[in-house]
CSV table of C-alpha atoms and ligand atoms in Angstrom, one decimal:
chain,number,residue,atom,x,y,z
N,8,UNK,CA,-4.6,11.1,21.0
N,9,UNK,CA,-6.6,7.9,20.5
N,10,UNK,CA,-9.9,9.7,20.8
N,11,UNK,CA,-8.8,12.3,18.2
N,12,UNK,CA,-7.6,9.5,15.9
N,13,UNK,CA,-11.0,7.8,16.2
N,14,UNK,CA,-12.7,11.0,15.1
N,15,UNK,CA,-10.4,11.5,12.1
N,16,UNK,CA,-11.0,7.8,11.3
N,17,UNK,CA,-14.8,8.3,11.2
N,18,UNK,CA,-14.4,10.9,8.5
N,19,UNK,CA,-12.0,8.8,6.5
N,20,UNK,CA,-14.2,5.7,6.6
N,21,UNK,CA,-17.2,7.8,5.5
N,22,UNK,CA,-15.1,9.2,2.6
N,23,UNK,CA,-14.0,5.7,1.7
N,24,UNK,CA,-17.6,4.5,1.6
N,25,UNK,CA,-18.4,7.5,-0.6
N,26,UNK,CA,-15.6,6.4,-2.9
N,27,UNK,CA,-17.0,2.9,-2.9
N,28,UNK,CA,-20.2,4.4,-4.6
N,29,UNK,CA,-18.4,6.8,-6.9
N,30,UNK,CA,-15.4,4.8,-8.2
N,31,UNK,CA,-17.6,2.3,-10.1
N,32,UNK,CA,-19.4,5.3,-11.7
N,33,UNK,CA,-16.1,6.9,-12.6
N,34,UNK,CA,-14.9,3.7,-14.2
N,35,UNK,CA,-18.1,3.2,-16.1
N,36,UNK,CA,-17.7,6.8,-17.5
N,37,UNK,CA,-14.1,5.8,-18.4
N,38,UNK,CA,-15.5,3.1,-20.6
N,39,UNK,CA,-17.6,5.5,-22.5
N,40,UNK,CA,-14.6,7.6,-23.5
N,41,UNK,CA,-12.7,6.2,-26.4
N,42,UNK,CA,-10.3,8.9,-27.6
N,43,UNK,CA,-7.5,8.7,-25.1
N,44,UNK,CA,-5.8,5.5,-23.9
N,45,UNK,CA,-7.3,3.5,-21.1
N,46,UNK,CA,-4.2,4.2,-19.0
N,47,UNK,CA,-4.7,8.0,-19.4
N,48,UNK,CA,-8.3,7.6,-18.4
N,49,UNK,CA,-7.4,5.8,-15.2
N,50,UNK,CA,-5.0,8.6,-14.5
N,51,UNK,CA,-8.0,10.9,-14.6
N,52,UNK,CA,-9.8,8.7,-12.1
N,53,UNK,CA,-6.7,8.7,-9.9
N,54,UNK,CA,-6.7,12.5,-10.0
N,55,UNK,CA,-10.5,12.8,-9.2
N,56,UNK,CA,-10.1,10.5,-6.1
N,57,UNK,CA,-7.1,12.5,-4.9
N,58,UNK,CA,-8.9,15.8,-5.4
N,59,UNK,CA,-11.9,14.4,-3.5
N,60,UNK,CA,-9.7,13.5,-0.6
N,61,UNK,CA,-8.0,17.0,-0.8
N,62,UNK,CA,-11.5,18.5,-0.5
N,63,UNK,CA,-12.2,16.4,2.6
N,64,UNK,CA,-9.0,17.7,4.2
N,65,UNK,CA,-9.7,21.3,3.3
N,66,UNK,CA,-13.2,21.1,4.8
N,67,UNK,CA,-12.4,19.1,8.0
N,68,UNK,CA,-8.7,19.2,8.6
N,69,UNK,CA,-7.2,22.2,6.9
N,70,UNK,CA,-3.9,22.0,8.7
N,71,UNK,CA,-3.2,18.4,7.5
N,72,UNK,CA,-0.8,18.0,4.6
N,73,UNK,CA,-1.3,15.7,1.6
N,74,UNK,CA,1.5,13.7,-0.1
N,75,UNK,CA,-0.3,12.0,-2.9
N,76,UNK,CA,0.9,10.1,-6.0
N,77,UNK,CA,-0.8,12.6,-8.3
N,78,UNK,CA,0.2,15.9,-6.7
N,79,UNK,CA,3.3,15.7,-4.6
N,80,UNK,CA,5.1,19.0,-4.3
N,81,UNK,CA,7.0,20.2,-1.3
N,82,UNK,CA,8.5,17.4,0.9
N,83,UNK,CA,10.3,19.7,3.4
N,84,UNK,CA,7.6,19.9,6.1
N,85,UNK,CA,6.1,16.4,5.8
N,86,UNK,CA,7.6,15.3,9.1
N,87,UNK,CA,5.9,18.2,10.9
N,88,UNK,CA,2.3,17.7,12.3
N,89,UNK,CA,-0.2,15.6,10.3
N,90,UNK,CA,0.7,14.3,6.8
N,91,UNK,CA,-1.4,12.0,4.7
N,92,UNK,CA,0.2,9.7,2.1
N,93,UNK,CA,-2.2,8.5,-0.7
N,94,UNK,CA,-2.1,6.2,-3.7
N,95,UNK,CA,-5.7,6.7,-5.1
N,96,UNK,CA,-5.4,3.6,-7.3
N,97,UNK,CA,-2.8,1.0,-6.7
N,98,UNK,CA,-2.8,-1.8,-9.3
N,99,UNK,CA,-3.5,0.4,-12.3
N,100,UNK,CA,-2.5,-2.3,-14.8
N,101,UNK,CA,-4.8,-4.7,-13.1
N,102,UNK,CA,-7.7,-2.3,-13.3
N,103,UNK,CA,-7.1,-1.7,-17.0
N,104,UNK,CA,-6.4,-5.3,-18.0
N,105,UNK,CA,-8.6,-7.2,-15.6
N,106,UNK,CA,-11.0,-4.8,-13.9
N,107,UNK,CA,-9.9,-6.5,-10.7
N,108,UNK,CA,-7.2,-6.4,-7.9
N,109,UNK,CA,-6.8,-2.7,-7.4
N,110,UNK,CA,-7.0,-0.7,-4.1
N,111,UNK,CA,-6.5,2.6,-2.4
N,112,UNK,CA,-3.6,3.0,0.0
N,113,UNK,CA,-4.0,5.8,2.6
N,114,UNK,CA,-2.0,6.6,5.7
N,115,UNK,CA,-1.7,9.4,8.3
N,116,UNK,CA,1.6,10.3,9.9
N,117,UNK,CA,2.0,12.6,12.9
N,118,UNK,CA,5.4,14.1,13.3
N,119,UNK,CA,6.8,11.3,11.1
N,120,UNK,CA,5.1,8.4,13.0
N,121,UNK,CA,2.3,6.4,11.4
N,122,UNK,CA,-1.0,6.7,13.3
N,123,UNK,CA,-3.8,5.7,10.9
N,124,UNK,CA,-3.7,3.4,7.9
N,125,UNK,CA,-6.1,2.0,5.3
N,126,UNK,CA,-6.0,-0.3,2.3
N,127,UNK,CA,-9.3,-0.6,0.6
N,128,UNK,CA,-9.8,-3.4,-2.0
N,129,UNK,CA,-12.4,-1.7,-4.3
N,130,UNK,CA,-13.7,-4.8,-6.2
N,131,UNK,CA,-13.9,-7.0,-3.1
N,132,UNK,CA,-15.0,-4.2,-0.8
N,133,UNK,CA,-12.5,-5.3,1.8
N,134,UNK,CA,-11.3,-2.5,4.2
N,135,UNK,CA,-8.1,-3.1,6.1
N,136,UNK,CA,-7.9,-0.4,8.8
N,137,UNK,CA,-5.3,0.3,11.5
N,138,UNK,CA,-5.7,2.8,14.4
N,139,UNK,CA,-2.7,3.4,16.6
N,140,UNK,CA,-3.4,2.5,20.2
N,141,UNK,CA,-6.7,0.8,19.2
N,142,UNK,CA,-6.4,-2.1,16.8
N,143,UNK,CA,-6.2,-3.5,13.3
N,144,UNK,CA,-9.5,-4.4,11.6
N,145,UNK,CA,-10.7,-6.1,8.4
N,146,UNK,CA,-14.2,-4.9,7.6
N,147,UNK,CA,-14.6,-4.0,11.3
N,148,UNK,CA,-13.5,-7.3,12.7
N,149,UNK,CA,-10.3,-7.3,14.8
N,150,UNK,CA,-7.4,-8.8,12.9
N,151,UNK,CA,-4.8,-10.6,15.0
N,152,UNK,CA,-1.1,-11.0,14.1
N,153,UNK,CA,-0.6,-14.0,11.7
N,154,UNK,CA,1.0,-17.1,13.0
N,155,UNK,CA,4.8,-17.3,12.7
N,156,UNK,CA,5.5,-19.1,9.3
N,157,UNK,CA,8.7,-20.6,8.0
N,158,UNK,CA,9.7,-19.7,4.4
N,159,UNK,CA,9.4,-23.3,3.3
N,160,UNK,CA,5.7,-23.3,4.4
N,161,UNK,CA,4.9,-19.8,2.9
N,162,UNK,CA,3.6,-18.4,-0.4
N,163,UNK,CA,5.9,-15.5,-1.4
N,164,UNK,CA,5.4,-12.6,-3.7
N,165,UNK,CA,7.7,-10.3,-5.8
N,166,UNK,CA,8.0,-8.9,-9.3
N,167,UNK,CA,9.8,-11.5,-11.3
N,168,UNK,CA,11.1,-9.0,-13.9
N,169,UNK,CA,13.4,-7.3,-11.4
N,170,UNK,CA,15.1,-10.3,-9.6
N,171,UNK,CA,17.9,-12.1,-11.4
N,172,UNK,CA,17.1,-15.7,-12.4
N,173,UNK,CA,19.4,-17.4,-9.9
N,174,UNK,CA,18.0,-15.4,-6.9
N,175,UNK,CA,14.5,-15.9,-8.1
N,176,UNK,CA,14.9,-19.7,-8.3
N,177,UNK,CA,16.7,-19.9,-5.0
N,178,UNK,CA,13.7,-18.1,-3.4
N,179,UNK,CA,11.2,-20.3,-5.2
N,180,UNK,CA,13.1,-23.4,-4.1
N,181,UNK,CA,13.2,-22.2,-0.5
N,182,UNK,CA,9.5,-21.4,-0.3
N,183,UNK,CA,6.2,-23.3,-0.6
N,184,UNK,CA,5.1,-21.4,-3.7
N,185,UNK,CA,4.9,-18.1,-5.6
N,186,UNK,CA,1.9,-15.8,-6.3
N,187,UNK,CA,1.9,-12.1,-7.4
N,188,UNK,CA,-1.3,-10.0,-7.4
N,189,UNK,CA,0.4,-6.9,-9.0
N,190,UNK,CA,-0.8,-4.3,-6.5
N,191,UNK,CA,1.7,-3.5,-3.8
N,192,UNK,CA,-1.1,-2.7,-1.3
N,193,UNK,CA,-3.0,-6.0,-1.9
N,194,UNK,CA,0.2,-8.1,-2.0
N,195,UNK,CA,1.1,-6.6,1.3
N,196,UNK,CA,-2.4,-7.2,2.8
N,197,UNK,CA,-1.9,-10.9,2.1
N,198,UNK,CA,1.1,-10.8,4.5
N,199,UNK,CA,-1.1,-9.1,7.1
N,200,UNK,CA,-3.5,-12.1,7.0
N,201,UNK,CA,-0.8,-14.8,6.8
N,202,UNK,CA,-1.8,-15.8,3.3
N,203,UNK,CA,1.6,-14.7,2.0
N,204,UNK,CA,4.9,-15.0,4.0
N,205,UNK,CA,6.4,-12.0,2.4
N,206,UNK,CA,6.1,-9.4,-0.4
N,207,UNK,CA,9.0,-7.5,-2.0
N,208,UNK,CA,9.0,-4.4,-4.1
N,209,UNK,CA,12.5,-3.4,-5.1
N,210,UNK,CA,11.6,0.2,-6.0
N,211,UNK,CA,8.5,1.2,-3.9
N,212,UNK,CA,7.3,4.8,-4.1
N,213,UNK,CA,6.2,6.4,-0.8
N,214,UNK,CA,2.5,6.0,-1.7
N,215,UNK,CA,2.9,2.3,-2.5
N,216,UNK,CA,3.9,1.5,1.1
N,217,UNK,CA,2.5,4.4,3.2
N,218,UNK,CA,-0.1,2.3,5.0
N,219,UNK,CA,2.1,-0.7,5.5
N,220,UNK,CA,4.2,0.9,8.3
N,221,UNK,CA,1.4,0.9,10.9
N,222,UNK,CA,0.0,-2.5,9.8
N,223,UNK,CA,3.5,-4.0,10.1
N,224,UNK,CA,4.0,-2.4,13.5
N,225,UNK,CA,0.7,-3.5,15.0
N,226,UNK,CA,0.7,-7.0,13.5
N,227,UNK,CA,4.2,-7.9,14.5
N,228,UNK,CA,5.5,-8.0,10.9
N,229,UNK,CA,8.9,-7.0,9.6
N,230,UNK,CA,9.0,-4.0,7.2
N,231,UNK,CA,12.5,-2.7,6.2
N,232,UNK,CA,14.8,-2.2,3.3
N,233,UNK,CA,16.9,-5.2,2.2
N,234,UNK,CA,19.6,-4.4,4.8
N,235,UNK,CA,17.2,-4.7,7.7
N,236,UNK,CA,17.1,-0.9,8.1
N,237,UNK,CA,14.0,1.3,8.5
N,238,UNK,CA,12.4,2.8,5.4
N,239,UNK,CA,11.9,6.6,5.3
N,240,UNK,CA,8.2,7.2,4.6
N,241,UNK,CA,9.0,10.3,2.5
N,242,UNK,CA,11.4,8.5,0.1
N,243,UNK,CA,10.3,4.9,-0.1
N,244,UNK,CA,12.8,2.6,-1.9
N,245,UNK,CA,13.6,-1.2,-1.7
N,246,UNK,CA,10.9,-2.7,0.5
N,247,UNK,CA,10.1,-6.0,2.2
N,248,UNK,CA,7.1,-6.7,4.3
N,249,UNK,CA,7.4,-10.1,5.9
N,250,UNK,CA,6.2,-12.6,8.5
N,251,UNK,CA,8.9,-12.7,11.1
N,252,UNK,CA,9.4,-16.5,10.3
N,253,UNK,CA,10.4,-15.8,6.7
N,254,UNK,CA,12.3,-12.5,7.0
N,255,UNK,CA,15.9,-13.4,7.7
N,256,UNK,CA,16.1,-16.3,5.3
N,257,UNK,CA,14.5,-14.3,2.5
N,258,UNK,CA,17.0,-11.5,2.8
N,259,UNK,CA,19.9,-13.9,3.1
N,260,UNK,CA,18.9,-15.5,-0.3
N,261,UNK,CA,18.0,-12.1,-1.8
N,262,UNK,CA,21.4,-10.6,-1.1
N,263,UNK,CA,23.8,-13.6,-1.4
N,264,UNK,CA,24.0,-13.5,-5.2
N,265,UNK,CA,23.4,-9.7,-5.5
N,266,UNK,CA,20.0,-10.7,-6.9
N,267,UNK,CA,17.9,-7.6,-7.9
N,268,UNK,CA,17.7,-4.3,-9.7
N,269,UNK,CA,15.8,-1.2,-8.7
D,4,NAP,P1,2.6,-3.3,-12.2
D,4,NAP,O1,2.3,-4.8,-12.3
D,4,NAP,O2,1.9,-2.4,-13.2
D,4,NAP,O3,2.3,-2.8,-10.7
D,4,NAP,C1,2.8,-3.5,-9.6
D,4,NAP,C2,3.0,-2.5,-8.5
D,4,NAP,O4,4.1,-1.7,-8.8
D,4,NAP,C3,1.8,-1.6,-8.2
D,4,NAP,O5,1.7,-1.4,-6.8
D,4,NAP,C4,2.1,-0.4,-9.0
D,4,NAP,O6,1.5,0.8,-8.5
D,4,NAP,C5,3.6,-0.3,-8.8
D,4,NAP,N1,4.3,0.3,-9.9
D,4,NAP,C6,3.9,0.6,-11.2
D,4,NAP,N2,4.8,1.2,-11.9
D,4,NAP,C7,5.9,1.4,-11.1
D,4,NAP,C8,7.2,2.0,-11.3
D,4,NAP,N3,7.5,2.5,-12.5
D,4,NAP,N4,8.0,2.0,-10.3
D,4,NAP,C9,7.6,1.5,-9.1
D,4,NAP,N5,6.4,0.9,-8.8
D,4,NAP,C10,5.6,0.8,-9.9
D,4,NAP,O7,4.1,-3.0,-12.4
D,4,NAP,P2,5.4,-3.8,-12.3
D,4,NAP,O8,5.4,-4.8,-13.5
D,4,NAP,O9,5.6,-4.3,-11.0
D,4,NAP,O10,6.3,-2.7,-12.6
D,4,NAP,C11,6.1,-1.5,-13.4
D,4,NAP,C12,7.4,-0.9,-13.8
D,4,NAP,O11,8.2,-0.7,-12.7
D,4,NAP,C13,8.2,-1.9,-14.7
D,4,NAP,O12,8.9,-1.1,-15.7
D,4,NAP,C14,9.1,-2.6,-13.7
D,4,NAP,O13,10.2,-3.1,-14.3
D,4,NAP,C15,9.4,-1.4,-12.8
D,4,NAP,N6,9.8,-1.9,-11.5
D,4,NAP,C16,9.0,-2.7,-10.7
D,4,NAP,C17,9.6,-3.1,-9.5
D,4,NAP,C18,8.8,-4.0,-8.5
D,4,NAP,O14,9.4,-4.6,-7.6
D,4,NAP,N7,7.5,-4.2,-8.7
D,4,NAP,C19,10.9,-2.8,-9.1
D,4,NAP,C20,11.6,-2.1,-9.9
D,4,NAP,C21,11.1,-1.6,-11.1
D,4,NAP,P3,0.4,1.6,-9.5
D,4,NAP,O15,-0.6,0.7,-10.0
D,4,NAP,O16,-0.1,2.7,-8.5
D,4,NAP,O17,1.2,2.3,-10.6
D,5,CA,CA1,1.1,2.2,-6.5
D,6,CA,CA1,-1.3,4.6,-8.3
C-alpha cells in the first residue's frame, strides 16, 4: 500500500507544482476582468483548479472518485475505493481582500480511511504533506508532533461571529491569546506545527477539513466534533482540531454555556 501511495503522491506533488505556476497567472487574469464581481472571478479560478485535478484523475487514476467543493454530486459510493476530497481555494475572502492567506486542501481516502493529505499555502509556497505509513512533511522536511501545550500557554483560533460573547471571553481568558487567519486549512496547519493550540470551525464543510484527518492522526492531535465524537468525512459539521493538551478544557468551556451557533 505504501509504495502505491508514494506513486500517487508523486503525481499529486507534480500537479501541485504545476498549480504553483498557473494559479498566479489565473489570478493576474482575474484582475484584468472587471465586469463581474471579484468573488465570482475567484469562483472561476476555483473551478479551473478543480477541473485541472479532475483531468489528472481521468488521465492517471480513472477509477478514483472526486468530491470537490465546486462539483459534488453523488455521495453514495464515496466510502468505496479511492475518493479525493478537494477545496481548490480555501480562504477566498482573504484572496479577494488581501491577496494572501489562501490554500488548497486535498485528501485521498481509501474505503473511508484517510491515506494521503495536502495543504498547500499558495502565497508562501508551503506544502504540508502526509503519507499514511510514511510520514508528515513540510516542504519535504519531516514534521514531528508538536509538544503537548496547555490551553493557558496556547494561541487559539475560531470565528468570533459564531460563538456567544460569554463563551468567547471564557476561551480568551483561559488561553494565552487569540489569532484567526480565516482559512480553515491554514488555521489547522498552525495546530500541526504547535503555533496554535486549537482551531474551531462550527460548520465545516467536508472540503474544509478533508486533509486534517490524516495530519491529526499522524501528529497525535485531536480532531472530533464538540462531543468528542469522530467526524464523518462525507458530511463535515462542527469541528475542532486541537493539541491534546488544550482539547478537553476547550470543549468544557465551549459547551458549558451552550456557546456557539452553526
Ligand atoms: P471566511 O472568513 O470567508 O472564511 C473562513 C473559513 O470558513 C474558510 O475556510 C472558508 O472557506 C470557510 N467558509 C466560508 N463560507 C462558509 C460558509 N458559509 N460555511 C462554512 N464555512 C465557510 O468566512 P467566515 O467569516 O468564517 O464565515 C463565512 C460565513 O459562514 C459567515 O456567514 C459565517 O457566519 C458562516 N459561518 C462560519 C463558521 C465558522 O466557524 N467559520 C461557522 C458557522 C457559520 P472558503 O474560503 O473555501 O469559502
Ligand atoms: Ca473552504
Ligand atoms: Ca473554497
